[in-house]
Amino acid sequence: MERVSVFGKYSVTLYLMDNDRFIQVILPLKLEWEPYYRLPEGMGVSVGERVGVVFAHRHYIAVVSGLDCHPTSSPDKILDIEGVETGLPPIGEREIAFWRQVAYYYLCSVGEVYKAAYPSIAIRQEETEVRIRQQLEKRKERLLEKIEKAKFERTRQRYQAELEALENQRREERPPQVKSLSEAQQRALESIKEAFAKGKTVLLHGVTGSGKTEIYLNLAAQVLAEGKSVLFLVPEIALSRQLEERVSEALPEVMVYHSAESAARRREVADRIREADACCVLGTRSALFLPHRNLGLIIVDEEHDRSYKQDSPAPRYNAREAAIMLAICQNARVLLGSATPSLESLYNADTGRFAKVELKERFYKGEEAELMIIDTAAERRKNGMAGSFSLKLLAEIHKTLEQGKQVALLRARRSYAPAVQCSECGKTIKCPHCNVSLSLHRNPERLVCHYCGHTQEYSGVCPDCGGELVPLGGGTQKIAEELQAIYPQARIARLDSDTPPKEEAAIIKSFAKAETDILIGTQMVTKGFDFSGLSLVAVLQADSILAQQDFRADERAIQLFEQFRGRSGRRGSGGLFVIQTREPKHHVFSRLKGEDDTAAILEERRTFGYPPYSRMIQLIFRDGSEKRIDYLSKELAEQLESSLEGVSVVGPYSPAVDRIADQHIRHIRIILPRDKRLSERKEMLVKTISKFEKERKYPGHIAIDVDPV
Ligand code: ADP
Ligand code: ZN
């Protein structure tokens, strides 16, 4: 063995070995380095293969990231790998390149990205295939049994038909077919293709109902016909379910994928991607981390949507940005679409980084929904309110139902009531673990914390003074109850995150088929659904949406309202959009009346140096001790201020909810100029933080969130 010292920027000792061969691996951990292992004699591996290793006395499945390495630590301490995981398909080099790009941009470790991409490595391919086959076999067996036992000819026939359908599943597929485009749509498609030819990412800014989806499908069909794969991203699982049918009718080989799918399903989709020449995956943000190859096009529908951002755990990525990184690794094109594009994308279009294509007319001609703003404070004074509803809105609901049309209502709070208060002493009941009010839920009646899930019984009596507790305001549950009392005949459904995921699809489907008259829900009901019979949409207590304290609050409110408005009158029948608010003069509403103030909002962002004119990074401290979090977050803020010149450090400050699950929370916001020194500064930031954590042996947790939303 020979020891060589290399001097340069750093001085390191390389151990050059005669016989031993070393590899580097990526571990599914928050590790800043890729550790070395020794290959046992006679064993060969290649980059991307998965190997079993021991790290800090625990077993992991790691990904080989480097061959023939020269370790920088003494080889005596380097362990042998335990073996090659031949049952697991290797990771492609492009896939690893994508992970590295995401880790680099979002300031996390590549291991954390690996962990996100392969969340449940434990399931082996063989097991899955067997399980899927078994499931089918079991269903068949059960049907056969039922047929035998059936007492009536009619039931027997029904089971027989089900069995045949199961067996014919593959045979009866119709050849997929896209719709032919209107002239305006065709022009937009041509412009998109021209921009793609120049290698640009395209922002398709098209009003709701303009047929953006049909354009995506046409483009996707062409890409598939050229033998390349397509990734079609949507922000919500519920949306992917509604789109599945539409996409499958238009394209061959469509697979739906999202994070709520089982590990077995993930394997199935991943295997299909590995073997298919060209296929289309319709999925939510986690679908970015499938083992894509041969990708030609990535579509990001509703690109402004906040659900594209992963808040926790790392990587805290935004699928819109990550899609562009993936496209670079795959040499694919990216199409971003929205009726209300994010300011980031509009900025990128302004600066020429993206090409912008506009689609200003709806496919079914006709005006967008008319706007009616109802001042609830004024109505209350005039006795014009009945519970959560103004009489004016009730009259419109009545009219709509009489015409056999449908109604959708948005209330941004789930539960029966977002808070309960003592009528004697004024106390509101808070979560014992979080600094938030408990929400009242019914069926069964209980108090629930929407942050940590804490649940307690509801006695209706104030624990302090014994006074009577009264619900404050109304959530979706209460609104449904009020409405059912007014319209006992109406078929009313509720859609919010209390809805079991399994029922979501059925609720949306039945509303789409007009089997329900009124749909009440949280933000979920505003997303890109296509409901043909929906003609009245209304926002209740819009004030809770306007009240958020954040520089993005207005932008978000406008997007939400515009999206919701776009759900109604989609067959050219106009439709009505009602907003109930105590603040009818809020400037967000003037935008809905047709004033385009994007330029003004952008100008304001520029003046204050906010994104998109700068990069924002948020540090999130979490600590059980309030005293410690306060002085340590202050200390780090000071260190950052002195080590990073040219950036502004805001905080530490307490966010709106400053304690969750017994952990105190503090934020520091760092605003970096978008210039050549950006990545250098980001690197410096990470170094300062990890040095701080080591020096102070910080037992709390500091998360780094790049581009928080
Ligand atoms: P967007 O995605 O822009 O909101 P959609 O693609 O959902 O709009 O289109 C709105 C409605 O118009 C849908 O019901 C869709 O099927 C219909 N539509 C749009 N373009 C066409 C077309 N070229 N041919 C037939 N129907 C279309
Ligand atoms: Zn709580």
XYZ file of C-alpha atoms and ligand atoms in Angstrom:
737
model
C 0.000 0.000 0.000
C 1.237 3.456 -0.918
C 0.287 6.736 0.740
C 0.168 9.830 -1.413
C -0.591 13.332 -0.241
C -2.276 15.636 -2.686
C -2.155 19.370 -2.052
C -4.464 21.797 -3.616
C -7.458 23.564 -2.223
C -7.668 20.876 0.434
C -5.032 18.517 1.571
C -6.158 14.930 1.515
C -4.452 11.648 1.801
C -5.379 9.092 -0.791
C -4.817 5.466 -0.068
C -3.832 3.738 -3.236
C -4.376 0.041 -3.066
C -2.887 -2.713 -5.062
C -5.636 -5.275 -4.926
C -8.581 -3.980 -2.999
C -11.329 -2.320 -4.966
C -13.566 0.305 -3.400
C -16.942 1.656 -4.363
C -19.025 4.588 -3.153
C -22.696 4.297 -2.377
C -25.767 6.447 -1.774
C -27.527 5.560 1.459
C -31.203 6.437 2.076
C -30.190 8.905 4.797
C -29.467 12.555 5.440
C -25.747 12.080 4.891
C -23.528 14.720 3.373
C -21.149 12.199 1.886
C -21.300 8.934 -0.016
C -19.471 6.327 2.051
C -16.911 3.842 0.763
C -17.177 0.067 0.834
C -14.868 -2.680 -0.253
C -15.852 -5.145 -2.936
C -15.141 -8.708 -1.863
C -12.794 -10.497 -4.193
C -14.280 -11.685 -7.415
C -17.413 -9.605 -7.074
C -18.318 -7.068 -9.738
C -20.893 -4.285 -9.623
C -21.849 -1.377 -11.812
C -23.138 2.110 -11.060
C -26.835 2.080 -10.179
C -26.859 -1.459 -8.860
C -28.170 -1.927 -5.377
C -26.060 -3.471 -2.677
C -26.636 -4.429 0.928
C -24.346 -2.621 3.364
C -23.965 -2.007 7.067
C -23.729 1.590 8.182
C -23.535 2.597 11.852
C -24.543 -0.961 12.809
C -27.661 -0.956 10.663
C -28.490 -2.671 7.405
C -29.384 -0.634 4.335
C -29.918 -1.143 0.656
C -27.609 1.370 -0.987
C -27.121 2.460 -4.583
C -23.667 2.138 -6.117
C -22.626 5.633 -7.162
C -18.914 5.265 -7.891
C -16.506 2.522 -8.956
C -12.749 2.210 -8.510
C -12.690 4.873 -5.824
C -9.757 6.053 -3.784
C -11.004 6.330 -0.236
C -10.040 9.367 1.793
C -10.030 7.477 5.076
C -7.967 4.593 6.249
C -8.989 1.469 4.314
C -8.699 -0.639 7.434
C -11.946 0.825 8.665
C -13.804 0.265 5.421
C -16.342 -2.540 5.477
C -17.094 -5.035 2.758
C -20.434 -4.822 1.070
C -22.747 -7.616 2.137
C -23.888 -8.536 -1.316
C -25.556 -7.411 -4.510
C -29.354 -7.168 -4.523
C -29.839 -8.999 -7.783
C -33.607 -9.096 -7.321
C -33.876 -5.316 -7.562
C -33.603 -3.599 -10.912
C -30.656 -1.183 -11.087
C -31.128 2.585 -11.017
C -30.383 4.363 -14.279
C -27.584 6.914 -14.498
C -30.049 9.584 -15.602
C -32.175 8.832 -12.602
C -29.205 9.388 -10.303
C -28.320 12.563 -12.191
C -31.872 13.809 -11.534
C -31.576 13.002 -7.815
C -28.344 14.946 -7.646
C -29.888 17.941 -9.335
C -32.852 17.938 -6.925
C -30.529 17.565 -3.915
C -28.281 20.349 -5.150
C -31.119 22.775 -5.753
C -33.180 21.988 -2.655
C -30.165 21.768 -0.340
C -30.692 18.247 0.883
C -28.688 15.057 0.593
C -28.928 12.830 -2.453
C -29.750 10.026 -0.005
C -32.885 11.839 1.057
C -33.975 11.994 -2.575
C -33.194 8.289 -3.001
C -35.342 7.567 0.033
C -38.222 9.613 -1.400
C -37.900 7.893 -4.765
C -37.818 4.363 -3.343
C -39.919 4.621 -0.199
C -40.551 0.949 0.420
C -37.700 -0.993 -0.850
C -38.678 -4.053 1.152
C -41.093 -5.446 -1.388
C -39.488 -7.697 -3.923
C -40.620 -7.918 -7.500
C -41.521 -11.575 -7.344
C -43.779 -11.060 -4.377
C -45.730 -8.322 -6.098
C -46.350 -10.150 -9.291
C -47.512 -13.164 -7.384
C -49.765 -11.007 -5.253
C -51.428 -9.317 -8.212
C -51.998 -12.626 -9.924
C -53.366 -14.052 -6.705
C -55.779 -11.171 -6.318
C -57.206 -11.765 -9.762
C -57.392 -15.487 -9.162
C -59.115 -14.923 -5.834
C -61.703 -12.650 -7.380
C -62.427 -15.251 -10.020
C -62.697 -18.001 -7.441
C -65.043 -15.936 -5.338
C -67.242 -15.221 -8.338
C -67.337 -18.876 -9.309
C -68.432 -19.738 -5.800
C -71.136 -17.096 -5.904
C -72.408 -18.369 -9.232
C -72.721 -21.826 -7.808
C -74.539 -20.652 -4.711
C -76.831 -18.164 -6.439
C -80.464 -18.909 -5.721
C -81.952 -16.762 -8.435
C -81.237 -16.918 -12.116
C -80.934 -13.105 -12.184
C -78.163 -12.970 -9.583
C -76.392 -15.852 -11.233
C -76.412 -13.998 -14.524
C -75.020 -10.881 -12.902
C -72.075 -12.774 -11.417
C -71.558 -14.538 -14.707
C -71.364 -11.201 -16.499
C -68.887 -9.904 -13.925
C -66.725 -12.955 -14.428
C -66.765 -12.556 -18.181
C -65.891 -8.899 -17.847
C -62.936 -9.854 -15.689
C -61.712 -12.347 -18.249
C -62.311 -10.016 -21.153
C -60.688 -7.056 -19.450
C -57.913 -6.873 -21.976
C -59.795 -7.846 -25.096
C -62.553 -5.282 -25.120
C -60.393 -2.155 -25.134
C -61.310 0.370 -27.799
C -58.499 1.985 -29.752
C -57.699 5.345 -28.150
C -58.624 8.492 -29.998
C -57.893 12.164 -29.350
C -60.452 14.859 -30.151
C -59.786 17.054 -33.150
C -58.831 20.535 -32.090
C -60.582 23.802 -32.725
C -58.773 26.400 -34.805
C -57.603 28.358 -31.761
C -56.431 25.184 -30.082
C -54.625 24.075 -33.222
C -52.793 27.411 -33.389
C -51.772 27.088 -29.758
C -50.509 23.565 -30.394
C -48.411 24.761 -33.334
C -46.896 27.555 -31.232
C -46.058 25.074 -28.500
C -44.312 22.803 -30.962
C -42.359 25.700 -32.442
C -41.122 26.698 -29.003
C -40.242 23.078 -28.205
C -38.195 22.936 -31.366
C -36.149 25.791 -29.950
C -35.679 23.806 -26.744
C -37.918 26.025 -24.634
C -40.201 25.177 -21.766
C -43.695 26.404 -22.611
C -46.221 28.078 -20.355
C -49.729 27.542 -21.738
C -51.864 30.297 -20.273
C -55.423 29.384 -21.212
C -58.655 30.433 -19.574
C -60.586 27.687 -17.803
C -62.582 25.640 -20.291
C -60.384 26.651 -23.220
C -59.466 23.032 -23.773
C -55.947 22.928 -22.378
C -56.485 19.282 -21.526
C -57.347 18.475 -25.139
C -54.134 20.176 -26.223
C -52.100 18.155 -23.717
C -53.692 14.978 -25.020
C -53.064 15.819 -28.676
C -49.462 16.630 -27.949
C -49.035 13.527 -25.802
C -50.482 11.330 -28.552
C -47.932 12.705 -31.003
C -45.055 12.159 -28.598
C -46.173 8.570 -27.948
C -46.516 7.975 -31.683
C -42.906 9.083 -32.051
C -41.974 6.343 -29.602
C -41.298 8.531 -26.563
C -42.934 8.435 -23.140
C -45.086 11.071 -21.490
C -45.399 12.111 -17.864
C -48.654 13.948 -17.123
C -48.632 15.608 -13.697
C -51.698 16.817 -11.812
C -51.692 18.399 -8.352
C -54.236 16.150 -6.628
C -55.015 12.467 -6.477
C -58.717 13.209 -6.876
C -57.973 14.986 -10.152
C -55.890 12.115 -11.453
C -58.872 9.872 -10.855
C -61.226 12.113 -12.806
C -58.760 12.537 -15.631
C -57.912 8.860 -15.844
C -60.909 8.041 -17.981
C -60.413 11.017 -20.265
C -56.727 10.296 -20.746
C -57.264 6.574 -21.281
C -59.813 7.294 -24.004
C -57.277 9.456 -25.799
C -53.970 7.660 -25.292
C -52.683 4.098 -25.385
C -50.972 2.618 -22.301
C -51.928 4.977 -19.506
C -50.864 4.222 -15.949
C -52.016 6.184 -12.935
C -49.536 6.710 -10.146
C -49.527 8.695 -6.917
C -48.066 8.428 -3.447
C -51.178 6.813 -1.964
C -50.698 3.799 -4.233
C -49.325 0.684 -2.620
C -45.689 -0.285 -2.891
C -46.843 -3.158 -5.051
C -48.469 -0.768 -7.486
C -45.313 1.324 -7.574
C -43.314 -1.732 -8.552
C -45.839 -2.583 -11.212
C -45.675 0.888 -12.769
C -41.882 1.017 -12.446
C -41.504 -2.372 -14.131
C -43.776 -1.337 -16.960
C -41.751 1.850 -17.503
C -38.579 -0.218 -17.637
C -39.917 -2.582 -20.283
C -42.263 -0.389 -22.358
C -40.929 1.538 -25.323
C -43.326 4.378 -24.756
C -46.010 4.828 -22.149
C -47.924 7.573 -20.383
C -47.898 8.014 -16.621
C -50.627 10.175 -15.102
C -49.711 11.076 -11.571
C -49.075 13.460 -8.737
C -45.695 14.949 -7.846
C -44.165 11.716 -6.559
C -44.474 10.260 -10.071
C -41.407 12.362 -10.953
C -39.290 9.818 -9.102
C -40.356 6.762 -11.061
C -37.520 5.191 -13.059
C -38.319 7.197 -16.180
C -36.487 6.558 -19.366
C -37.115 7.660 -22.895
C -39.252 10.596 -21.737
C -40.268 12.977 -24.481
C -42.720 15.239 -22.712
C -43.656 16.304 -19.201
C -47.001 18.054 -18.755
C -47.554 20.007 -15.533
C -51.267 20.780 -15.377
C -52.442 23.578 -13.027
C -48.800 24.536 -12.631
C -49.615 27.263 -10.075
C -51.028 24.766 -7.612
C -49.522 24.702 -4.152
C -49.953 20.950 -3.861
C -46.986 20.558 -6.183
C -44.764 21.615 -3.314
C -43.623 18.954 -0.895
C -43.385 20.557 2.525
C -41.961 17.686 4.458
C -39.820 15.600 4.582
C -36.840 16.477 2.388
C -36.529 16.855 -0.525
C -38.821 19.886 -0.143
C -39.244 20.185 -3.879
C -41.726 21.866 -6.148
C -42.789 19.489 -8.892
C -42.916 22.347 -11.388
C -39.215 23.087 -10.969
C -38.251 19.456 -10.493
C -40.052 18.593 -13.754
C -37.719 20.952 -15.562
C -34.711 19.311 -13.905
C -35.996 15.872 -14.882
C -36.580 17.043 -18.442
C -32.982 18.228 -18.683
C -31.713 14.835 -17.501
C -34.021 13.066 -19.972
C -33.737 15.490 -22.846
C -37.511 15.960 -22.763
C -39.755 19.013 -23.197
C -41.918 20.593 -20.517
C -45.395 22.055 -20.932
C -46.773 24.018 -17.979
C -50.469 24.836 -18.122
C -52.771 27.020 -16.076
C -55.596 29.510 -16.233
C -53.899 31.405 -13.401
C -50.154 30.908 -13.836
C -47.811 31.378 -10.914
C -45.955 34.677 -10.799
C -42.751 32.650 -11.042
C -43.772 31.259 -14.411
C -45.050 34.605 -15.684
C -41.715 36.096 -14.671
C -39.853 33.308 -16.466
C -41.947 33.991 -19.557
C -41.194 37.723 -19.312
C -37.474 37.128 -19.086
C -37.549 34.741 -22.032
C -36.644 31.609 -20.119
C -40.072 30.153 -21.018
C -42.163 30.675 -24.125
C -45.724 31.748 -23.390
C -48.684 30.557 -25.444
C -52.108 32.030 -24.766
C -55.573 30.652 -25.289
C -58.167 33.263 -24.553
C -61.426 31.716 -25.685
C -63.419 28.963 -24.105
C -64.164 25.909 -26.210
C -67.893 26.145 -25.624
C -68.236 29.806 -26.433
C -69.997 31.969 -23.929
C -69.041 34.230 -21.108
C -67.340 33.096 -17.969
C -69.458 32.950 -14.838
C -70.927 36.257 -13.794
C -69.635 37.610 -10.487
C -71.881 38.524 -7.539
C -70.292 39.788 -4.345
C -72.475 39.733 -1.251
C -71.551 41.871 1.751
C -72.463 39.639 4.682
C -72.027 42.380 7.299
C -74.511 44.584 5.472
C -76.889 41.670 4.922
C -76.796 40.825 8.604
C -77.816 44.370 9.490
C -80.745 44.082 7.095
C -81.765 40.668 8.470
C -80.718 39.211 5.153
C -78.796 36.265 6.589
C -80.014 32.795 7.576
C -77.162 31.051 9.387
C -74.169 30.820 7.054
C -76.210 31.843 4.012
C -77.428 35.156 2.712
C -81.008 35.110 1.481
C -79.687 36.335 -1.864
C -77.484 33.272 -2.226
C -80.294 30.980 -1.116
C -82.504 32.465 -3.820
C -79.828 31.681 -6.415
C -79.389 28.148 -5.112
C -83.139 27.693 -5.302
C -83.272 28.931 -8.879
C -80.403 26.665 -9.911
C -81.927 23.548 -8.401
C -85.297 24.360 -10.002
C -83.571 24.394 -13.374
C -82.115 20.979 -12.670
C -78.587 22.394 -12.514
C -75.936 21.812 -9.865
C -74.331 23.892 -7.116
C -70.828 23.782 -5.624
C -69.943 25.573 -2.405
C -66.474 26.387 -1.138
C -65.806 26.799 2.547
C -62.115 26.818 3.405
C -62.557 25.059 6.766
C -63.487 21.451 7.257
C -65.202 20.288 10.495
C -68.492 21.389 12.035
C -67.018 24.525 13.571
C -63.393 25.713 13.422
C -63.487 26.722 17.112
C -65.624 26.612 20.242
C -65.828 29.440 22.763
C -67.247 29.792 26.273
C -70.280 32.083 26.281
C -69.486 33.146 29.867
C -65.732 33.770 30.099
C -64.829 33.951 26.396
C -62.226 31.180 26.583
C -61.590 29.230 23.376
C -60.556 25.606 23.715
C -57.032 24.985 22.449
C -55.075 21.852 21.648
C -52.898 20.830 24.607
C -50.012 20.165 22.186
C -50.373 22.953 19.641
C -51.048 26.641 19.691
C -54.349 26.368 17.775
C -58.054 26.121 18.547
C -59.625 22.710 18.467
C -62.288 22.180 15.802
C -65.655 20.719 16.631
C -66.612 17.651 14.580
C -69.898 15.761 14.623
C -70.854 12.140 13.973
C -69.380 11.349 16.385
C -69.146 14.594 18.297
C -65.585 15.431 19.367
C -62.911 18.129 19.374
C -60.063 17.586 16.909
C -56.726 19.317 16.356
C -56.115 19.791 12.628
C -52.378 20.055 13.194
C -51.452 17.057 15.343
C -54.608 14.967 15.202
C -55.238 15.183 18.958
C -58.865 14.269 19.699
C -60.867 14.795 22.874
C -64.439 14.449 24.043
C -66.731 17.420 23.764
C -68.826 18.096 26.832
C -70.149 21.473 25.747
C -69.048 22.901 29.100
C -66.156 25.302 29.701
C -63.428 23.553 31.727
C -62.572 26.850 33.472
C -65.888 28.361 34.526
C -68.506 25.760 33.697
C -70.174 28.089 31.206
C -71.750 26.864 28.003
C -69.486 26.360 24.979
C -70.760 27.591 21.621
C -69.451 26.729 18.164
C -67.786 29.662 16.379
C -68.415 29.938 12.673
C -69.351 27.044 10.455
C -67.164 24.503 8.710
C -68.142 22.304 5.779
C -70.002 19.875 8.024
C -72.246 22.564 9.502
C -72.899 24.115 6.121
C -73.996 20.758 4.752
C -76.312 20.349 7.727
C -77.845 23.829 7.344
C -78.413 23.292 3.672
C -79.952 19.872 4.121
C -82.423 21.429 6.571
C -83.381 24.064 3.986
C -83.533 21.613 1.067
C -84.509 18.248 2.545
C -84.977 16.797 -0.956
C -81.612 17.847 -2.310
C -78.843 15.299 -2.688
C -75.900 16.901 -0.896
C -72.324 15.606 -0.772
C -69.289 16.811 1.099
C -65.664 16.655 -0.076
C -62.793 17.627 2.204
C -59.859 15.930 3.861
C -62.225 14.195 6.278
C -63.538 12.279 3.282
C -61.973 8.822 3.272
C -59.685 8.682 0.192
C -61.585 5.638 -1.052
C -64.830 7.605 -1.245
C -63.399 10.670 -2.984
C -63.560 9.211 -6.462
C -67.150 8.045 -6.006
C -68.267 11.477 -4.743
C -66.668 13.238 -7.699
C -68.039 10.728 -10.162
C -71.577 10.991 -8.881
C -71.423 14.789 -9.005
C -70.088 14.611 -12.557
C -73.015 12.354 -13.496
C -75.438 14.786 -11.812
C -76.493 12.180 -9.275
C -75.789 14.783 -6.576
C -77.213 18.295 -6.599
C -74.932 20.170 -4.247
C -71.259 19.605 -3.518
C -69.770 21.293 -0.457
C -66.065 21.229 0.133
C -62.742 22.825 0.913
C -60.117 23.876 -1.671
C -60.451 20.427 -3.238
C -63.682 21.372 -5.043
C -61.969 24.224 -6.884
C -59.426 22.059 -8.729
C -59.622 21.408 -12.461
C -62.720 19.221 -12.538
C -64.992 19.254 -15.552
C -68.618 19.139 -14.340
C -71.023 19.783 -17.166
C -74.160 20.466 -15.096
C -72.562 22.834 -12.619
C -73.863 26.362 -13.019
C -73.635 28.033 -9.602
C -70.452 28.181 -7.545
C -70.287 30.117 -4.285
C -67.656 30.923 -1.680
C -68.814 31.159 1.922
C -66.834 33.280 4.410
C -64.279 34.269 1.818
C -62.609 36.297 4.580
C -60.839 33.255 5.977
C -59.120 32.894 2.594
C -58.126 36.563 2.443
C -56.847 36.729 6.002
C -53.614 34.786 5.547
C -50.514 36.676 6.572
C -48.090 36.068 3.783
C -46.826 38.045 0.834
C -48.352 35.421 -1.452
C -51.818 35.540 0.151
C -53.439 37.713 -2.541
C -51.929 35.782 -5.414
C -53.176 32.550 -3.887
C -56.665 33.892 -3.206
C -57.013 35.102 -6.792
C -55.889 31.742 -8.158
C -58.315 29.913 -5.920
C -61.270 32.117 -6.856
C -60.494 32.064 -10.579
C -60.132 28.297 -10.565
C -63.392 27.871 -8.727
C -65.198 30.255 -11.037
C -63.911 28.214 -13.962
C -65.738 25.127 -12.712
C -69.141 26.606 -13.545
C -70.903 27.165 -16.825
C -68.458 24.933 -18.681
C -70.920 24.147 -21.452
C -71.319 27.720 -22.571
C -74.286 28.430 -20.341
C -72.573 31.222 -18.448
C -73.131 30.427 -14.824
C -72.904 32.436 -11.654
C -70.073 32.944 -9.187
C -71.135 34.215 -5.742
C -68.769 35.387 -3.035
C -69.983 36.027 0.500
C -67.592 38.311 2.367
C -67.405 40.947 5.066
C -64.862 42.847 2.981
C -66.463 43.406 -0.434
C -63.963 46.178 -1.216
C -60.902 43.939 -0.883
C -58.650 44.527 -3.901
C -58.551 40.811 -4.706
C -62.144 41.171 -5.920
C -61.318 43.928 -8.379
C -59.063 41.446 -10.142
C -61.989 39.073 -10.470
C -63.966 41.841 -12.102
C -61.542 41.728 -14.974
C -58.763 44.092 -14.004
C -55.463 42.453 -14.810
C -53.097 43.664 -12.145
C -50.383 41.051 -12.625
C -48.002 43.805 -13.650
C -48.767 45.738 -10.467
C -48.261 42.671 -8.279
C -44.973 41.898 -10.024
C -43.874 45.496 -9.559
C -44.646 45.283 -5.856
C -42.596 42.115 -5.578
C -39.723 43.827 -7.328
C -39.867 46.823 -5.016
C -39.731 44.676 -1.908
C -37.181 42.311 -3.395
C -39.487 39.327 -3.019
C -39.587 36.247 -5.259
C -39.613 35.849 -8.206
C -37.119 38.749 -8.190
C -35.093 36.999 -5.519
C -34.702 33.502 -4.109
C -36.172 32.786 -0.742
C -34.970 30.112 1.634
C -36.792 29.396 4.840
C -35.214 27.760 7.850
C -37.671 25.965 10.081
C -36.569 25.314 13.639
C -38.384 22.695 15.681
C -37.516 22.221 19.332
C -39.193 20.974 22.505
C -37.667 23.782 24.554
C -38.937 27.284 23.957
C -36.003 28.949 25.695
C -33.470 27.039 23.646
C -35.212 27.579 20.322
C -35.363 31.306 20.983
C -31.722 31.930 21.761
C -30.299 29.390 19.312
C -32.394 30.550 16.365
C -31.306 34.097 17.154
C -27.698 33.029 17.297
C -27.899 31.263 13.918
C -29.625 34.254 12.352
C -26.729 36.439 13.511
C -24.139 33.999 12.202
C -25.892 33.863 8.828
C -26.075 37.597 8.666
C -22.328 37.932 9.162
C -21.242 34.996 6.996
C -23.481 35.711 4.000
C -22.933 39.178 2.708
C -25.416 40.616 0.267
C -28.388 38.662 1.573
C -31.127 39.724 3.910
C -31.939 37.617 6.935
C -35.402 38.098 8.427
C -36.231 36.668 11.837
C -36.263 34.479 13.737
C -39.979 34.949 14.108
C -42.914 32.836 15.267
C -45.175 31.593 12.473
C -48.971 31.873 12.826
C -49.013 28.473 14.513
C -45.885 28.456 16.639
C -46.303 25.159 18.462
C -47.296 21.857 16.877
C -47.255 18.478 18.642
C -45.325 19.932 21.594
C -42.613 21.270 19.320
C -41.998 25.002 19.257
C -41.478 26.458 15.822
C -39.477 29.431 14.624
C -38.733 30.582 11.112
C -35.840 32.468 9.573
C -36.271 33.805 6.072
C -33.271 34.386 3.897
C -33.600 36.390 0.728
C -30.847 35.931 -1.810
C -30.331 37.974 -4.943
C -30.771 36.039 -8.202
C -27.272 36.559 -9.461
C -24.136 34.637 -10.346
C -23.259 34.097 -6.713
C -26.529 32.357 -5.884
C -25.245 28.787 -5.744
C -22.091 29.841 -3.942
C -24.222 31.520 -1.300
C -26.543 28.544 -1.019
C -23.535 26.333 -0.398
C -22.214 28.746 2.199
C -25.590 28.715 3.894
C -25.590 24.938 4.219
C -22.042 25.002 5.568
C -22.889 27.636 8.157
C -25.891 25.659 9.330
C -24.132 22.319 9.605
C -21.179 23.941 11.393
C -23.624 25.558 13.801
C -25.413 22.255 14.418
C -22.123 20.510 15.146
C -20.635 23.221 17.332
C -23.739 23.702 19.406
C -24.578 19.988 19.332
C -28.047 21.235 18.511
C -30.627 18.662 19.606
C -33.536 20.363 17.836
C -34.213 20.169 14.150
C -33.499 22.706 11.421
C -35.161 22.146 8.062
C -34.103 24.061 4.970
C -36.916 24.967 2.616
C -35.865 26.408 -0.737
C -38.592 28.426 -2.524
C -41.197 28.051 0.237
C -44.808 28.546 -0.868
P -59.348 23.311 -19.578
O -58.447 22.145 -19.301
O -58.676 24.410 -20.323
O -60.115 23.813 -18.386
P -60.888 21.304 -20.950
O -59.832 20.652 -21.755
O -61.356 20.603 -19.716
O -60.462 22.798 -20.589
O -62.110 21.601 -21.923
C -63.366 22.078 -21.458
C -64.465 21.248 -22.065
O -64.479 21.444 -23.476
C -64.283 19.771 -21.841
O -65.520 19.176 -21.574
C -63.727 19.262 -23.152
O -64.068 17.937 -23.384
C -64.334 20.212 -24.162
N -63.435 20.383 -25.309
C -62.338 21.159 -25.335
N -61.727 21.081 -26.533
C -62.465 20.249 -27.296
C -62.357 19.757 -28.643
N -61.363 20.132 -29.442
N -63.313 18.900 -29.079
C -64.322 18.515 -28.261
N -64.474 18.934 -26.988
C -63.563 19.783 -26.493
Zn -52.576 19.654 18.260
